């Protein structure tokens, strides 16, 4: 039985939403500790209560309150000092081998923003889901206008050797957005590395089309502990390619590229062949290009709203200054 | 001081969101009565408590519970029977002249959907904000690609005689979606009536691009009582026009059309010259076309999320069957 498009969106945005059931939402939050900084009024992430005993918290720079269920990084700023303390904690925890997630260490940091757009600290990429902080990525879909007026998409198949979602379908290029990288530079870099598209071509012709945002609870297929939270923002980009312009695998990430007719894309989506957060970017494209319409999709309004979830954490696009 | 784009979005989506402050949200809901049907588990709308004494509720088919703060239409179905009872209540209330809102009676009904996409009842358009039910509309932006690669938009100026937002700027064509009208037929009709665009041209070339949804608290400029709630879904459409293709005022709704360069549009937006719910459709267009980008707009992610609010009421696009 093929999935509905709403099923696909729900698999990605699968953390309970407060308007769905405010009481259940509040109860659900009780099973998490809130990650905070002393001088920041808003929560920065949620940590499952079951994970708390498995992290090696140094009392010198952490305050764990089991009544208010808060984890506060008390180390004073500036950001690099906090980043260093957090990294120390993660290194200690990794050395204890208590958390499978940390075996995927990347040596790449993601920024955590405050409510005024300032970077409060940076966190090792592999650990971001441990603290449930917002992470940012870029996704590019290259498309071709067919002679009959229809659309075709350049879809990547993930390498069989990838640690996660091996062999599944993906957008043309995508990647996480490391600290201090502007989204457009991120997409230019990923397009060059993963799809061998010339940086100057992408920079000149790529179009920013918005972002999708969702709140994901990690399952077994993501690797590491299940139940970790992953609120995500993916900046979406599209670029029209002409005849003779073709993405080619650049690094080991992609097994192959193939041009898929739009109906083939929809069928593969509904068979669940896309990586979940690439699937929602494809859905967003189908809505934007009038393939999915209010008339052919009963859940249109809910789909569009859930593709753009308002998160309870500070979100920002580019560091201040 | 020009407005920010986030200011513009906030003016439209100005009802407190649960992720913003769950406690304040819950408290805020205490000042409303929930509009319900006996056989429907989800709320259908919110009515300000201050309005309750001004509506003439027949005890034969209404149950007003001041403890649970609910207003239940107990008249049995099918939908036309409920519609008729609600209409009777509105006629009685209108005759009593206790509510300014009802002086704008339209003799046009809007559908109220249940969670399974069924039309539960219809409500006089002018009264929809009284019950705070979701209403639906369509918005069309016609654009031109300039020779330098930039975009220009066909912007309407509302007639000076309009009851609301007279003289303000609007999308190329827009209108409410009456019961039993498919969104695409709505946009074809509005484009013909308001902008003199041939129905067959629009039907062949218009592109559905998604929808914006927001939860609006009516202010003085909307006419009628202030503080009424208006959760809205606007289906967005765009159509590229070539040289020599021009919208012309068709009925008395539009004073004039003019082709605005994209920078002119942004400046007018920021001066507050657009009708609020047309402004957000223009913002959505600017995001979709890469005019507003993550790099030039710090509030990008919040703007995109708030343009697509997940509403707490059932939403549907086309009636079942």
XYZ file of C-alpha atoms in Angstrom:
642
model
C 0.000 0.000 0.000
C 1.681 3.253 -1.070
C 2.028 5.993 1.525
C 0.041 9.191 1.343
C 1.957 12.444 1.088
C 0.745 13.344 4.568
C 2.223 10.031 5.840
C 5.585 11.067 4.380
C 5.442 14.474 6.056
C 4.346 12.939 9.371
C 7.303 10.531 9.353
C 9.585 13.533 9.328
C 7.563 15.887 11.546
C 6.764 13.208 14.128
C 7.153 15.066 17.435
C 3.781 15.974 18.910
C 2.621 19.483 18.002
C 0.996 21.640 20.701
C -2.080 22.486 18.630
C -2.723 18.784 18.064
C -3.250 18.039 21.740
C -1.972 20.681 24.191
C -2.264 18.374 27.223
C -0.480 15.445 25.593
C 2.181 17.852 24.334
C 2.809 19.199 27.840
C 2.926 15.662 29.267
C 5.301 14.609 26.548
C 7.681 17.460 27.413
C 7.869 16.090 30.971
C 9.953 13.193 29.653
C 12.705 15.592 28.553
C 15.173 17.878 30.282
C 15.421 21.385 28.870
C 18.890 22.498 27.747
C 19.483 26.103 28.855
C 22.061 28.814 29.355
C 21.791 31.019 32.463
C 21.498 34.276 30.508
C 19.071 33.027 27.846
C 15.328 32.952 28.603
C 14.391 30.484 25.850
C 15.082 26.746 25.828
C 17.787 25.662 23.387
C 16.929 21.978 23.093
C 15.305 18.971 24.763
C 17.260 15.972 26.121
C 15.403 12.684 26.804
C 15.413 11.983 30.567
C 16.710 8.475 29.850
C 19.881 9.942 28.313
C 20.764 12.197 31.260
C 22.501 9.451 33.339
C 24.613 8.471 30.338
C 26.281 11.835 29.869
C 29.294 12.626 32.047
C 28.337 16.038 33.450
C 31.148 17.926 35.122
C 29.591 19.755 38.103
C 32.076 22.560 37.480
C 30.156 23.841 34.474
C 26.833 21.998 34.481
C 23.839 22.412 36.745
C 21.398 19.497 36.454
C 18.103 20.197 38.195
C 15.951 17.072 38.465
C 12.960 19.006 39.816
C 12.695 21.633 37.110
C 14.171 19.124 34.643
C 16.742 21.510 33.308
C 20.327 21.086 32.176
C 22.116 24.424 32.402
C 25.576 25.070 31.020
C 26.874 27.444 33.684
C 30.290 27.998 32.094
C 30.534 31.728 31.352
C 30.849 33.059 27.811
C 32.042 34.106 25.344
C 30.847 31.435 22.925
C 34.235 29.728 22.381
C 34.568 29.123 26.130
C 31.135 27.489 26.278
C 31.870 25.503 23.130
C 35.045 24.179 24.700
C 33.274 23.086 27.919
C 30.532 21.336 26.000
C 33.121 19.622 23.789
C 34.973 18.423 26.901
C 31.762 16.864 28.235
C 31.115 15.160 24.920
C 34.689 13.848 24.725
C 34.439 12.431 28.265
C 31.105 10.810 27.441
C 32.403 9.421 24.182
C 35.403 7.911 25.988
C 32.982 6.151 28.342
C 31.320 4.543 25.287
C 27.897 4.824 26.880
C 26.215 6.388 23.842
C 26.128 4.831 20.386
C 25.345 8.211 18.806
C 28.784 9.578 19.656
C 30.557 6.828 17.720
C 29.595 8.807 14.617
C 31.865 11.708 15.657
C 32.401 14.144 12.754
C 34.818 16.782 14.009
C 32.501 19.417 12.592
C 30.492 21.839 14.700
C 26.978 23.206 14.331
C 26.018 26.617 15.748
C 23.394 27.078 18.461
C 21.729 30.481 18.149
C 20.245 32.685 20.836
C 17.044 34.690 20.468
C 18.907 37.726 19.121
C 20.662 35.769 16.384
C 23.929 35.513 18.282
C 25.871 32.227 18.288
C 25.749 31.100 21.928
C 27.983 28.086 21.416
C 28.881 25.419 18.896
C 28.259 21.711 19.243
C 29.851 18.665 17.608
C 27.560 17.654 14.758
C 27.165 14.043 15.920
C 25.998 15.254 19.336
C 23.392 17.782 18.227
C 20.543 15.262 18.518
C 21.692 14.409 22.053
C 20.858 17.951 23.153
C 17.948 18.293 20.734
C 19.165 21.620 19.389
C 18.047 23.021 16.027
C 20.303 22.047 13.154
C 20.422 23.605 9.714
C 20.994 22.152 6.289
C 20.692 22.957 2.604
C 18.916 20.954 -0.089
C 19.172 21.473 -3.833
C 16.830 20.085 -6.462
C 17.943 20.422 -10.071
C 15.158 20.098 -12.596
C 14.602 20.052 -16.321
C 11.594 21.365 -18.229
C 10.520 18.690 -20.678
C 9.270 19.520 -24.174
C 5.724 18.571 -23.173
C 5.814 21.198 -20.409
C 6.298 18.622 -17.655
C 9.138 18.566 -15.163
C 11.878 16.051 -14.478
C 14.147 15.980 -11.432
C 17.797 15.024 -11.064
C 17.561 12.517 -8.223
C 20.587 11.050 -6.435
C 20.834 7.539 -5.085
C 22.854 7.393 -1.875
C 25.947 5.229 -1.894
C 25.509 1.716 -0.513
C 28.369 2.400 1.899
C 26.661 5.371 3.613
C 26.182 4.828 7.351
C 22.592 6.034 7.236
C 19.811 5.532 4.697
C 22.187 3.641 2.371
C 20.869 3.204 -1.161
C 17.906 5.506 -0.628
C 16.953 8.390 -2.910
C 17.996 11.976 -2.275
C 17.764 15.472 -3.673
C 20.441 16.492 -6.190
C 22.737 17.721 -3.418
C 22.335 18.342 0.292
C 24.308 18.770 3.456
C 24.440 20.128 6.965
C 25.304 23.764 7.513
C 28.375 24.066 9.697
C 28.978 27.042 11.968
C 29.792 30.265 10.107
C 28.677 28.972 6.695
C 26.091 31.007 4.805
C 23.291 28.868 3.347
C 24.015 29.858 -0.258
C 27.698 29.000 0.187
C 26.625 25.678 1.686
C 24.554 24.787 -1.354
C 27.310 25.879 -3.744
C 29.783 23.668 -1.885
C 27.517 20.614 -1.694
C 26.569 20.940 -5.369
C 30.253 20.987 -6.292
C 31.303 18.154 -3.985
C 28.385 15.784 -4.381
C 27.120 16.565 -7.876
C 30.187 18.039 -9.646
C 28.258 21.192 -10.554
C 30.579 24.156 -11.132
C 30.501 26.611 -8.245
C 30.207 29.668 -10.511
C 27.235 28.111 -12.362
C 25.406 27.303 -9.154
C 26.144 30.679 -7.597
C 24.792 32.459 -10.680
C 21.695 30.357 -11.278
C 20.549 28.725 -8.049
C 17.350 30.101 -6.551
C 16.485 30.185 -2.847
C 12.872 29.028 -2.513
C 12.289 29.003 1.242
C 12.911 26.433 3.914
C 11.221 23.431 5.420
C 11.230 23.021 9.188
C 10.047 20.080 11.235
C 10.541 18.398 14.584
C 11.822 14.860 14.214
C 12.083 12.046 16.758
C 14.921 9.790 15.639
C 14.116 6.171 14.916
C 16.374 3.154 14.476
C 17.187 3.924 10.825
C 18.908 7.190 11.798
C 21.559 5.273 13.787
C 22.424 5.786 17.464
C 19.922 5.939 20.305
C 16.245 6.133 19.356
C 13.953 8.802 20.778
C 16.464 11.624 20.425
C 15.014 14.872 19.131
C 16.030 16.643 15.990
C 14.341 19.968 15.248
C 15.600 20.880 11.792
C 15.595 23.689 9.275
C 16.488 22.840 5.691
C 16.985 25.753 3.310
C 15.596 24.752 -0.067
C 17.125 25.673 -3.408
C 16.289 24.834 -6.979
C 18.158 25.208 -10.242
C 16.956 24.572 -13.765
C 19.379 22.607 -15.912
C 19.407 22.572 -19.682
C 20.140 19.765 -22.075
C 23.669 18.454 -21.697
C 23.950 19.789 -18.150
C 24.151 16.797 -15.855
C 25.142 16.264 -12.254
C 27.848 13.600 -11.807
C 28.843 11.897 -8.537
C 31.759 13.846 -7.112
C 32.634 12.272 -3.799
C 31.683 8.861 -2.432
C 28.297 10.061 -1.143
C 26.249 9.413 -4.265
C 26.059 6.126 -6.190
C 24.368 7.605 -9.257
C 22.227 10.410 -10.638
C 19.266 9.826 -12.882
C 16.678 12.169 -14.395
C 13.264 11.123 -13.070
C 9.972 12.156 -14.620
C 7.768 13.893 -12.074
C 5.281 11.009 -11.914
C 8.136 8.572 -11.273
C 9.287 10.830 -8.427
C 5.824 10.842 -6.859
C 5.584 7.046 -7.118
C 9.024 6.557 -5.521
C 8.082 8.982 -2.749
C 4.942 7.013 -2.026
C 6.908 3.748 -1.985
C 9.099 5.291 0.736
C 12.304 5.218 -1.321
C 13.483 8.708 -0.354
C 15.485 9.531 2.752
C 12.872 11.114 5.069
C 14.148 14.685 5.141
C 14.834 14.649 1.411
C 11.294 13.385 0.877
C 9.787 16.476 2.495
C 11.936 18.759 0.346
C 10.620 16.941 -2.728
C 7.055 17.347 -1.433
C 7.688 21.081 -0.965
C 8.925 21.240 -4.591
C 5.822 19.393 -5.841
C 3.573 21.879 -4.032
C 5.537 24.903 -5.242
C 5.407 23.721 -8.854
C 1.712 22.907 -8.862
C 2.133 19.127 -9.174
C 0.422 18.564 -5.838
C -2.644 20.838 -5.833
C -5.572 21.624 -3.536
C -7.753 19.581 -5.876
C -5.666 16.412 -6.114
C -4.520 16.342 -2.482
C -7.081 16.368 0.311
C -4.465 17.036 3.024
C -2.929 19.984 1.141
C -3.257 22.587 3.907
C -1.994 20.296 6.661
C 0.911 19.146 4.481
C 1.985 22.713 3.716
C 1.699 23.776 7.365
C 3.646 20.772 8.651
C 6.423 21.361 6.128
C 6.972 24.706 7.863
C 6.745 24.056 11.565
C 7.302 26.883 13.961
C 9.933 25.631 16.393
C 10.086 26.524 20.080
C 13.800 27.309 19.946
C 15.608 30.366 18.625
C 16.263 30.037 14.895
C 18.581 32.123 12.803
C 19.984 32.139 9.315
C 23.238 34.017 9.493
C 25.326 34.932 12.507
C 25.139 38.561 13.553
C 27.726 41.093 12.513
C 10.463 53.894 9.943
C 9.688 51.126 7.443
C 8.337 47.849 8.796
C 10.376 44.679 8.759
C 9.011 41.727 6.834
C 8.505 39.906 10.126
C 6.407 42.886 11.342
C 4.190 42.459 8.279
C 3.747 38.743 8.908
C 3.066 39.325 12.617
C 0.322 41.842 11.824
C -1.496 39.091 9.984
C -0.597 36.135 12.219
C -1.273 38.022 15.455
C -3.043 35.429 17.606
C -0.699 33.962 20.203
C 0.963 30.725 19.094
C 1.260 27.855 21.601
C 5.002 27.362 21.075
C 5.602 31.035 21.827
C 4.306 30.797 25.378
C 2.189 27.713 26.196
C 0.886 29.167 29.482
C -0.107 32.519 28.002
C -1.709 30.681 25.087
C -3.824 28.540 27.423
C -4.805 31.611 29.467
C -5.695 33.465 26.319
C -8.024 30.653 25.216
C -9.942 31.105 28.490
C -11.331 34.367 27.130
C -13.100 32.508 24.306
C -15.945 30.026 24.040
C -15.289 27.011 21.843
C -17.756 26.446 18.996
C -18.574 22.725 18.752
C -20.916 20.151 17.286
C -22.011 17.230 19.496
C -20.640 14.545 17.165
C -17.321 16.264 16.348
C -14.386 15.894 18.751
C -12.417 18.901 17.489
C -13.241 22.566 18.085
C -14.550 24.402 15.020
C -13.877 27.974 16.097
C -13.411 30.359 19.027
C -15.952 33.051 20.014
C -14.838 35.933 22.292
C -16.646 35.662 25.650
C -17.668 39.325 25.315
C -19.653 38.497 22.164
C -21.670 35.642 23.683
C -24.348 37.892 25.313
C -24.859 39.725 22.027
C -25.910 36.704 20.012
C -29.536 35.592 20.249
C -29.135 31.889 21.033
C -32.284 29.828 20.666
C -32.198 27.217 23.458
C -33.927 24.833 21.067
C -30.758 24.210 19.100
C -27.935 25.777 21.109
C -26.329 24.616 24.323
C -24.219 27.332 25.944
C -22.089 26.008 28.797
C -20.503 28.819 30.810
C -18.382 26.411 32.865
C -16.731 24.522 30.035
C -17.021 27.664 27.891
C -18.519 25.867 24.949
C -21.176 26.801 22.428
C -22.660 23.635 20.946
C -25.026 23.586 17.996
C -27.275 20.716 19.057
C -29.513 20.801 15.971
C -29.150 17.405 14.291
C -27.687 17.028 10.805
C -27.515 16.707 7.902
C -25.500 19.806 7.073
C -28.334 21.821 5.459
C -30.419 21.486 8.634
C -27.552 22.802 10.774
C -26.850 25.553 8.256
C -30.469 26.653 8.435
C -30.485 26.786 12.267
C -27.270 28.777 12.360
C -28.619 31.157 9.700
C -31.780 31.661 11.775
C -29.668 32.617 14.798
C -27.655 35.052 12.720
C -30.788 36.612 11.215
C -32.309 37.076 14.687
C -29.079 38.622 15.952
C -28.784 40.865 12.933
C -32.353 42.071 13.441
C -31.446 43.036 17.004
C -28.640 45.233 15.599
C -26.355 44.333 18.479
C -23.357 43.470 16.298
C -21.759 45.824 13.798
C -20.121 42.905 11.979
C -23.467 41.597 10.740
C -24.286 44.854 8.973
C -21.875 43.649 6.287
C -24.178 40.739 5.383
C -23.146 39.151 2.062
C -25.709 36.450 1.334
C -22.841 34.102 0.558
C -21.906 31.098 2.669
C -18.559 29.631 3.664
C -18.169 25.922 4.457
C -17.100 24.622 7.867
C -15.279 21.313 7.529
C -15.090 18.420 9.954
C -11.978 16.356 10.636
C -12.811 13.872 7.871
C -13.189 16.557 5.213
C -16.975 16.556 5.360
C -18.889 19.856 5.275
C -20.548 20.042 8.696
C -22.467 23.225 7.973
C -22.234 26.495 6.091
C -22.076 29.948 7.602
C -22.894 33.395 6.238
C -19.607 34.928 5.147
C -20.020 38.112 7.221
C -20.521 36.010 10.357
C -17.552 33.674 10.005
C -15.332 35.846 12.211
C -18.054 35.865 14.878
C -17.614 32.110 15.317
C -13.897 32.193 14.544
C -14.138 29.388 12.003
C -11.497 28.797 9.329
C -12.202 30.601 6.080
C -10.596 29.964 2.720
C -9.590 32.257 -0.082
C -7.551 32.375 -3.272
C -4.847 34.868 -4.221
C -3.295 35.320 -7.644
C -0.086 37.167 -8.431
C 0.645 37.811 -12.094
C 4.259 38.573 -12.855
C 6.494 39.514 -15.735
C 10.112 38.523 -16.267
C 12.047 41.651 -17.179
C 14.827 41.635 -19.758
C 17.430 42.087 -17.027
C 16.220 38.864 -15.377
C 14.346 40.697 -12.622
C 10.675 40.319 -11.825
C 7.778 42.751 -11.900
C 4.346 42.199 -10.358
C 0.902 43.271 -11.515
C -0.382 44.962 -8.375
C -3.974 46.122 -7.901
C -5.048 49.196 -5.994
C -8.331 48.654 -4.184
C -11.181 50.954 -5.101
C -11.664 53.981 -2.841
C -15.275 52.901 -2.312
C -14.386 49.496 -0.801
C -15.749 49.048 2.726
C -12.443 47.685 4.012
C -8.844 48.634 3.281
C -9.970 51.182 0.663
C -7.187 52.413 -1.598
C -4.675 49.859 -0.343
C -2.588 47.586 -2.545
C -3.587 44.029 -3.392
C -2.502 40.988 -5.347
C -3.619 40.805 -8.994
C -6.861 39.073 -8.026
C -8.206 37.523 -4.845
C -11.392 36.450 -3.185
C -13.068 34.269 -0.616
C -13.863 30.674 -1.471
C -17.574 30.040 -1.133
C -18.979 26.638 -0.236
C -18.616 24.029 -2.988
C -16.129 26.062 -5.044
C -12.845 24.387 -5.942
C -9.822 26.645 -5.335
C -8.716 26.634 -8.978
C -12.220 27.587 -10.102
C -12.182 30.350 -7.501
C -8.994 31.841 -8.888
C -10.237 31.560 -12.479
C -13.424 33.382 -11.505
C -11.705 36.142 -9.519
C -9.131 36.688 -12.272
C -11.938 37.112 -14.790
C -14.127 39.339 -12.619
C -11.522 41.544 -10.990
C -8.718 41.575 -13.559
C -10.496 40.794 -16.870
C -8.177 37.848 -17.526
C -9.766 35.286 -19.842
C -10.895 32.182 -17.971
C -9.386 29.775 -20.506
C -5.999 31.549 -20.309
C -5.935 31.412 -16.532
C -7.112 27.806 -16.396
C -4.360 26.769 -18.819
C -1.485 28.758 -17.358
C -2.085 29.453 -13.674
C 0.126 27.546 -11.256
C -0.844 26.480 -7.733
C 2.114 27.290 -5.471
C 0.871 26.331 -2.008
C -1.087 28.189 0.613
C -0.487 30.605 3.420
C -2.282 30.060 6.721
C -2.371 32.315 9.744
C -4.487 33.134 12.772
C -5.654 36.731 12.746
C -7.249 38.838 15.482
C -9.364 41.484 13.784
C -8.527 45.104 14.457
C -10.502 48.276 13.783
C -9.465 48.503 10.110
C -11.241 45.217 9.312
C -14.622 46.733 10.240
C -17.066 45.383 12.822
C -16.188 44.360 16.366
C -12.496 44.167 17.234
C -10.976 41.080 18.836
C -12.857 38.612 16.649
C -10.772 35.705 15.414
C -10.088 34.837 11.840
C -8.050 31.706 11.166
C -7.482 31.765 7.421
C -6.129 29.684 4.584
C -5.298 31.451 1.336
C -4.437 29.261 -1.639
C -1.696 30.977 -3.603
C -1.424 31.022 -7.377
C 0.927 32.669 -9.806
C 0.828 33.240 -13.532
C 3.496 34.657 -15.802
C 2.243 37.252 -18.267
C 3.985 38.225 -21.467
C 4.295 41.586 -23.137
C 0.919 42.972 -24.131
C -0.917 40.831 -21.599
C -2.350 43.161 -18.999
C -4.940 42.828 -16.276
C -7.707 45.467 -16.487
C -10.215 46.364 -13.756
C -13.340 44.306 -14.409
C -15.755 45.068 -11.611
C -15.750 47.946 -9.150
C -13.310 46.252 -6.770
C -10.084 47.531 -8.301
C -9.222 51.172 -9.022
C -6.203 50.394 -11.199
C -3.502 47.893 -12.075
C 0.124 48.828 -12.447
C 3.260 46.782 -13.104
C 5.573 47.243 -10.120
C 9.281 46.420 -10.151
C 10.133 43.975 -7.402
C 12.075 46.570 -5.386
C 9.099 48.932 -5.568
C 6.898 46.123 -4.252
C 9.220 45.501 -1.308
C 9.314 49.215 -0.473
C 5.501 49.507 -0.601
C 5.189 46.413 1.585
C 7.495 47.934 4.157
C 5.545 51.196 4.089
C 2.431 49.172 4.994
C 0.569 49.958 1.766
C -0.705 46.420 1.169
C -3.872 44.974 2.653
C -2.553 42.699 5.440
C -3.488 39.311 4.006
C -2.350 40.322 0.536
C 0.946 41.456 2.059
C 1.705 37.968 3.363
C 0.956 36.438 -0.036
C 3.441 38.876 -1.574
C 6.008 37.932 1.087
C 5.466 34.251 0.253
C 6.077 35.089 -3.438
C 9.275 36.984 -2.586
C 10.572 33.985 -0.618
C 9.595 31.489 -3.323
C 11.323 33.527 -6.024
C 14.537 34.084 -4.099
C 14.068 37.841 -3.616
C 13.977 37.447 0.149
C 16.827 35.051 1.017
C 18.382 33.535 4.141
C 21.274 35.958 3.679
C 19.333 39.204 3.297
C 16.623 38.447 5.858
C 17.582 37.558 9.410
C 14.054 36.398 10.330
C 13.756 34.114 7.277
C 12.931 30.887 9.127
C 10.380 32.487 11.451
C 8.766 34.329 8.531
C 8.408 31.142 6.480
C 7.020 29.183 9.447
C 4.511 31.888 10.377
C 3.278 32.130 6.793
C 2.194 28.492 7.165
C 0.620 28.178 10.576
C -0.807 24.877 11.634
C -4.344 25.661 12.780
C -6.155 23.883 15.606
C -9.316 23.405 13.556
C -10.106 20.903 10.816
C -8.954 22.190 7.432
C -9.889 20.840 4.069
C -9.489 21.783 0.454
C -12.334 20.131 -1.389
C -15.518 18.612 -0.022
C -15.605 14.826 0.041
C -17.278 12.813 -2.686
